[in-house]
Coordinates of C-alpha atoms in Angstrom, one line a residue:
M28 CA 0.0 0.0 0.0
P29 CA 1.5 3.4 -0.9
S30 CA 1.6 6.3 1.5
T31 CA -1.7 8.2 1.6
I32 CA -3.3 11.2 3.2
T33 CA -6.7 10.5 4.8
S34 CA -9.3 12.6 6.5
N35 CA -10.7 9.6 8.3
P36 CA -8.6 8.2 11.1
S37 CA -10.6 5.0 11.1
Q38 CA -8.9 4.2 7.8
A39 CA -5.5 3.9 9.5
N40 CA -4.1 0.5 10.2
G41 CA -2.7 1.1 13.7
L42 CA -0.3 4.1 13.5
S43 CA 0.6 3.2 9.8
L44 CA 4.0 5.0 10.1
D45 CA 6.9 3.0 8.8
V46 CA 9.9 3.7 10.9
L47 CA 12.5 2.9 8.2
T48 CA 10.9 5.4 5.8
I49 CA 10.6 8.0 8.5
I50 CA 14.3 7.5 9.3
A51 CA 15.1 8.0 5.6
I52 CA 13.1 11.2 5.3
G53 CA 14.7 12.5 8.4
V54 CA 18.2 11.8 7.2
V55 CA 17.6 13.5 3.9
S56 CA 16.0 16.5 5.7
Y57 CA 19.0 16.9 8.1
I58 CA 21.6 16.5 5.4
F59 CA 19.8 19.0 3.1
K60 CA 19.6 21.5 6.1
N61 CA 23.4 21.2 6.6
V62 CA 24.2 21.8 3.0
L63 CA 21.9 24.8 2.9
H64 CA 23.7 26.2 5.9
E65 CA 27.3 25.7 4.9
A66 CA 27.3 25.8 1.1
V67 CA 24.4 28.1 0.3
G68 CA 24.6 30.3 3.4
H69 CA 28.3 30.7 4.2
G70 CA 29.4 29.9 0.7
G71 CA 27.0 32.3 -1.0
A72 CA 27.9 35.1 1.5
C73 CA 31.6 34.4 0.9
L74 CA 31.2 35.1 -2.8
L75 CA 29.0 38.2 -2.1
A76 CA 31.5 39.7 0.3
G77 CA 34.4 39.2 -2.1
G78 CA 35.9 36.3 -0.3
V79 CA 37.6 33.3 -1.9
P80 CA 35.8 29.9 -1.4
L81 CA 38.5 27.5 -0.2
A82 CA 36.8 24.3 1.1
L83 CA 33.5 22.8 2.1
S84 CA 32.7 20.0 4.5
T85 CA 29.6 18.9 6.3
A86 CA 30.6 21.0 9.3
H87 CA 32.3 24.1 7.9
F88 CA 32.8 26.4 5.0
D89 CA 36.4 27.8 4.6
C90 CA 36.3 31.3 3.1
G91 CA 39.4 33.3 2.3
L92 CA 38.8 36.6 4.0
Q93 CA 42.0 38.5 3.2
F94 CA 40.2 41.2 1.2
V95 CA 36.9 41.1 3.0
S96 CA 35.8 44.0 5.2
G97 CA 34.9 43.6 8.9
W98 CA 31.2 43.8 8.1
G99 CA 31.7 41.3 5.3
V100 CA 33.2 38.8 7.7
R101 CA 30.1 39.3 9.9
L102 CA 27.9 38.7 6.9
V103 CA 29.6 35.4 6.1
A104 CA 29.2 34.3 9.7
A105 CA 25.5 35.2 9.9
A106 CA 24.5 33.9 6.4
G107 CA 24.1 30.3 7.4
T108 CA 21.4 31.1 9.9
V109 CA 19.7 33.6 7.5
V110 CA 19.5 30.9 4.8
N111 CA 18.1 28.4 7.2
F112 CA 15.3 30.9 8.1
I113 CA 14.6 31.6 4.5
A114 CA 14.5 27.9 3.7
A115 CA 12.1 27.3 6.6
Y116 CA 9.7 29.8 5.0
F117 CA 9.8 28.2 1.6
F118 CA 9.4 24.7 3.1
W119 CA 6.4 26.1 5.0
L120 CA 4.9 27.4 1.7
A121 CA 5.4 24.0 0.1
F122 CA 3.9 22.2 3.1
R123 CA 0.8 24.4 2.9
S124 CA 0.4 24.1 -0.9
P125 CA -2.7 22.2 -2.0
R126 CA -0.7 20.9 -5.0
V127 CA 1.4 18.7 -2.7
K128 CA -0.6 15.4 -2.4
S129 CA 2.1 12.9 -1.4
P130 CA 2.2 12.3 2.3
N131 CA 5.9 11.6 2.2
W132 CA 6.6 15.0 0.6
R133 CA 4.2 16.8 3.0
Y134 CA 6.0 15.2 5.9
F135 CA 9.4 16.1 4.4
F136 CA 8.4 19.7 3.9
W137 CA 7.1 19.9 7.5
L138 CA 10.2 18.3 8.9
A139 CA 12.5 20.5 6.8
M140 CA 10.5 23.6 7.7
S141 CA 10.8 22.8 11.4
G142 CA 14.4 21.7 11.4
N143 CA 15.6 24.7 9.5
F144 CA 13.7 27.1 11.8
F145 CA 14.9 25.3 15.0
V146 CA 18.6 25.3 14.0
A147 CA 18.4 28.9 12.8
A148 CA 17.0 30.0 16.1
G149 CA 19.4 27.8 18.0
Y150 CA 22.5 29.4 16.7
P151 CA 22.1 32.8 18.3
L152 CA 20.7 31.1 21.4
F153 CA 23.7 28.9 21.9
S154 CA 26.2 31.6 20.9
G155 CA 24.7 33.8 23.7
L156 CA 24.5 31.1 26.3
I157 CA 27.8 29.2 25.9
S158 CA 29.8 31.2 23.3
I159 CA 29.9 28.7 20.5
G160 CA 28.6 29.0 17.0
D161 CA 28.5 31.5 14.1
W162 CA 27.0 34.3 16.1
V163 CA 30.0 34.6 18.3
D164 CA 31.8 35.9 15.2
V165 CA 28.9 38.1 14.2
V166 CA 29.0 40.1 17.5
Q167 CA 32.8 39.8 18.0
G168 CA 34.1 43.2 19.3
F169 CA 30.7 44.7 20.1
Q170 CA 30.6 46.3 23.5
P171 CA 29.5 45.8 26.2
A172 CA 29.9 42.1 25.4
W173 CA 27.5 40.8 28.1
V174 CA 24.7 42.9 26.6
W175 CA 25.2 41.4 23.2
R176 CA 25.3 37.9 24.6
L177 CA 22.1 38.6 26.5
L178 CA 20.4 39.9 23.3
L179 CA 21.5 36.8 21.4
T180 CA 20.2 34.6 24.1
L181 CA 16.8 36.3 24.3
S182 CA 16.3 36.7 20.6
G183 CA 17.2 33.0 20.0
L184 CA 14.9 31.9 22.8
I185 CA 12.0 33.9 21.5
L186 CA 12.5 32.6 18.0
Y187 CA 12.8 29.1 19.2
V188 CA 9.5 29.2 21.1
L189 CA 7.9 30.7 18.0
G190 CA 9.3 27.9 15.8
V191 CA 8.0 25.2 18.2
S192 CA 4.5 26.9 18.2
I193 CA 4.4 27.1 14.4
S194 CA 5.6 23.6 13.9
L195 CA 3.1 22.1 16.3
R196 CA 0.2 24.0 14.9
E197 CA 1.1 22.7 11.4
M198 CA 1.6 19.2 12.6
V199 CA -2.0 18.8 13.7
T200 CA -2.9 18.1 10.0
L201 CA -0.5 15.1 10.1
I202 CA -1.6 13.2 13.2
G203 CA -5.4 13.0 13.2
S204 CA -7.8 13.6 16.1
H205 CA -7.8 10.2 18.0
P206 CA -7.1 11.2 21.6
A207 CA -4.4 8.5 22.2
E208 CA -3.1 7.8 18.8
R209 CA -2.4 11.4 17.8
L210 CA 0.2 11.7 20.6
L211 CA 1.9 8.5 19.6
R212 CA 1.9 9.5 16.0
A213 CA 3.4 12.9 16.9
F214 CA 6.1 11.3 19.0
R215 CA 7.1 8.9 16.3
L216 CA 7.1 11.6 13.6
T217 CA 9.4 13.8 15.7
L218 CA 11.8 11.7 17.8
V219 CA 12.7 9.1 15.1
P220 CA 13.9 11.6 12.5
Y221 CA 15.6 13.7 15.3
L222 CA 17.8 10.8 16.4
A223 CA 18.5 9.5 12.8
G224 CA 19.2 12.9 11.3
S225 CA 21.4 14.1 14.2
I226 CA 23.4 10.9 14.3
A227 CA 23.9 11.1 10.5
A228 CA 25.0 14.8 10.6
S229 CA 27.3 14.1 13.5
I230 CA 29.1 11.2 11.9
G231 CA 29.9 13.3 8.8
A232 CA 31.2 16.1 11.1
L233 CA 33.6 13.8 12.8
L234 CA 35.6 13.5 9.6
N235 CA 36.0 17.2 9.1
P236 CA 39.6 18.4 8.4
I237 CA 39.7 21.1 11.1
G238 CA 39.2 19.2 14.3
L239 CA 36.9 18.0 17.1
N240 CA 35.9 21.5 18.1
V241 CA 34.1 21.9 14.7
A242 CA 32.6 18.4 15.1
F243 CA 31.3 19.4 18.6
T244 CA 29.7 22.6 17.2
S245 CA 28.1 20.6 14.4
A246 CA 26.7 18.0 16.9
A247 CA 25.4 20.8 19.1
A248 CA 23.6 22.3 16.1
S249 CA 22.0 19.0 15.3
F250 CA 21.3 17.5 18.7
G251 CA 20.9 20.8 20.6
G252 CA 19.6 23.1 17.9
T253 CA 16.8 20.7 16.8
S254 CA 16.2 19.2 20.3
A255 CA 12.6 20.4 20.1
F256 CA 11.8 17.3 18.1
A257 CA 12.7 15.2 21.2
W258 CA 10.1 16.9 23.5
M259 CA 7.7 19.1 21.7
S260 CA 5.0 16.4 21.0
Q261 CA 4.4 16.4 24.8
M262 CA 3.1 20.0 24.5
L263 CA 0.1 18.7 22.5
K264 CA -1.3 17.7 25.9
T265 CA -1.3 21.2 27.2
K266 CA -4.0 23.9 26.9
W267 CA -1.9 25.8 24.4
F268 CA -2.6 23.3 21.6
P269 CA -6.2 22.2 21.9
K270 CA -6.8 22.3 18.1
T271 CA -7.1 18.9 16.3
S272 CA -7.7 17.9 12.7
E273 CA -9.3 14.8 11.2
S274 CA -6.6 14.8 8.6
L275 CA -3.6 12.5 9.1
I276 CA -0.8 10.9 7.0
L277 CA -0.2 7.2 6.5
I278 CA 3.4 6.4 5.7
E279 CA 4.2 2.9 4.4
R280 CA 7.5 1.4 3.4
N281 CA 9.0 3.5 0.5
W282 CA 12.2 2.2 -1.0
T283 CA 12.7 5.3 -3.1
W284 CA 13.2 7.4 0.0
I285 CA 15.2 4.7 1.6
V286 CA 17.6 4.5 -1.3
L287 CA 17.8 8.3 -1.6
A288 CA 18.7 8.5 2.0
G289 CA 21.4 5.9 1.6
I290 CA 23.0 7.9 -1.3
F291 CA 22.7 11.2 0.6
L292 CA 24.4 9.6 3.6
V293 CA 27.3 8.1 1.7
L294 CA 27.9 11.5 -0.1
H295 CA 27.6 13.3 3.2
V296 CA 30.1 11.1 5.1
V297 CA 32.5 10.0 2.5
V298 CA 32.7 13.0 0.2
L299 CA 31.7 16.1 2.3
G300 CA 32.9 14.7 5.6
P301 CA 36.6 15.0 5.0
G302 CA 36.0 18.2 3.0
V303 CA 36.1 19.2 -0.7
Q304 CA 38.8 21.6 -1.7
L305 CA 37.4 24.4 -3.8
K306 CA 40.7 26.1 -4.6

């Protein structure tokens, strides 16, 4: 049986969510998010600022900044986050489009929207809290330093809460209205891709040519930045999310997504992991 979208929960056979296919969609989503951040974000800004692209890996983009102004350097550092926010918006538009009928694609667009928003909000949040990540470089030299760290922390926190709220309100169209099953469905649709995608991203980062500090930052961005996937389904029990929908998705075994995830994972680890020299 192919994956389907139904407005009648009674049509679902159990939860009807194939774990292997969910893992595959999660891995593709996380790898795509990383490439957007590093290649499109930092890489694109490097070119715009007049820098020289030197190398790309799963966890970093090396930009020659010899002839780049101070503000250009800040632009390169901030661009990964900005691109993730922009990507989240376009994935949201795709998720809401009535032209998208495939449940696998709807789920991918929702997952990519949420993951990109979470990691984009997480970067300033973690840069403010523990001084790691791109936004440390963005505000480098700004005084008083503690004020800027506080601003980063507060803005990141507000954006993260907003992202969780948007993600949950959109997810109601994926999980149906059955009082017990909707929570189990939500939990499976969030925790499984979170673990699979974060592990895949972290494995690729371990092979980066710079060192373990970059691997740690990348793992923090995956496990920490998208940690909402691990706990946000529990918020559906609260008074803040009383809305339900009769609509839900049924995801059966899909080998196209599974093979695609395998190809993405090999390229992510074997090719991009150790880094690609651009000059």
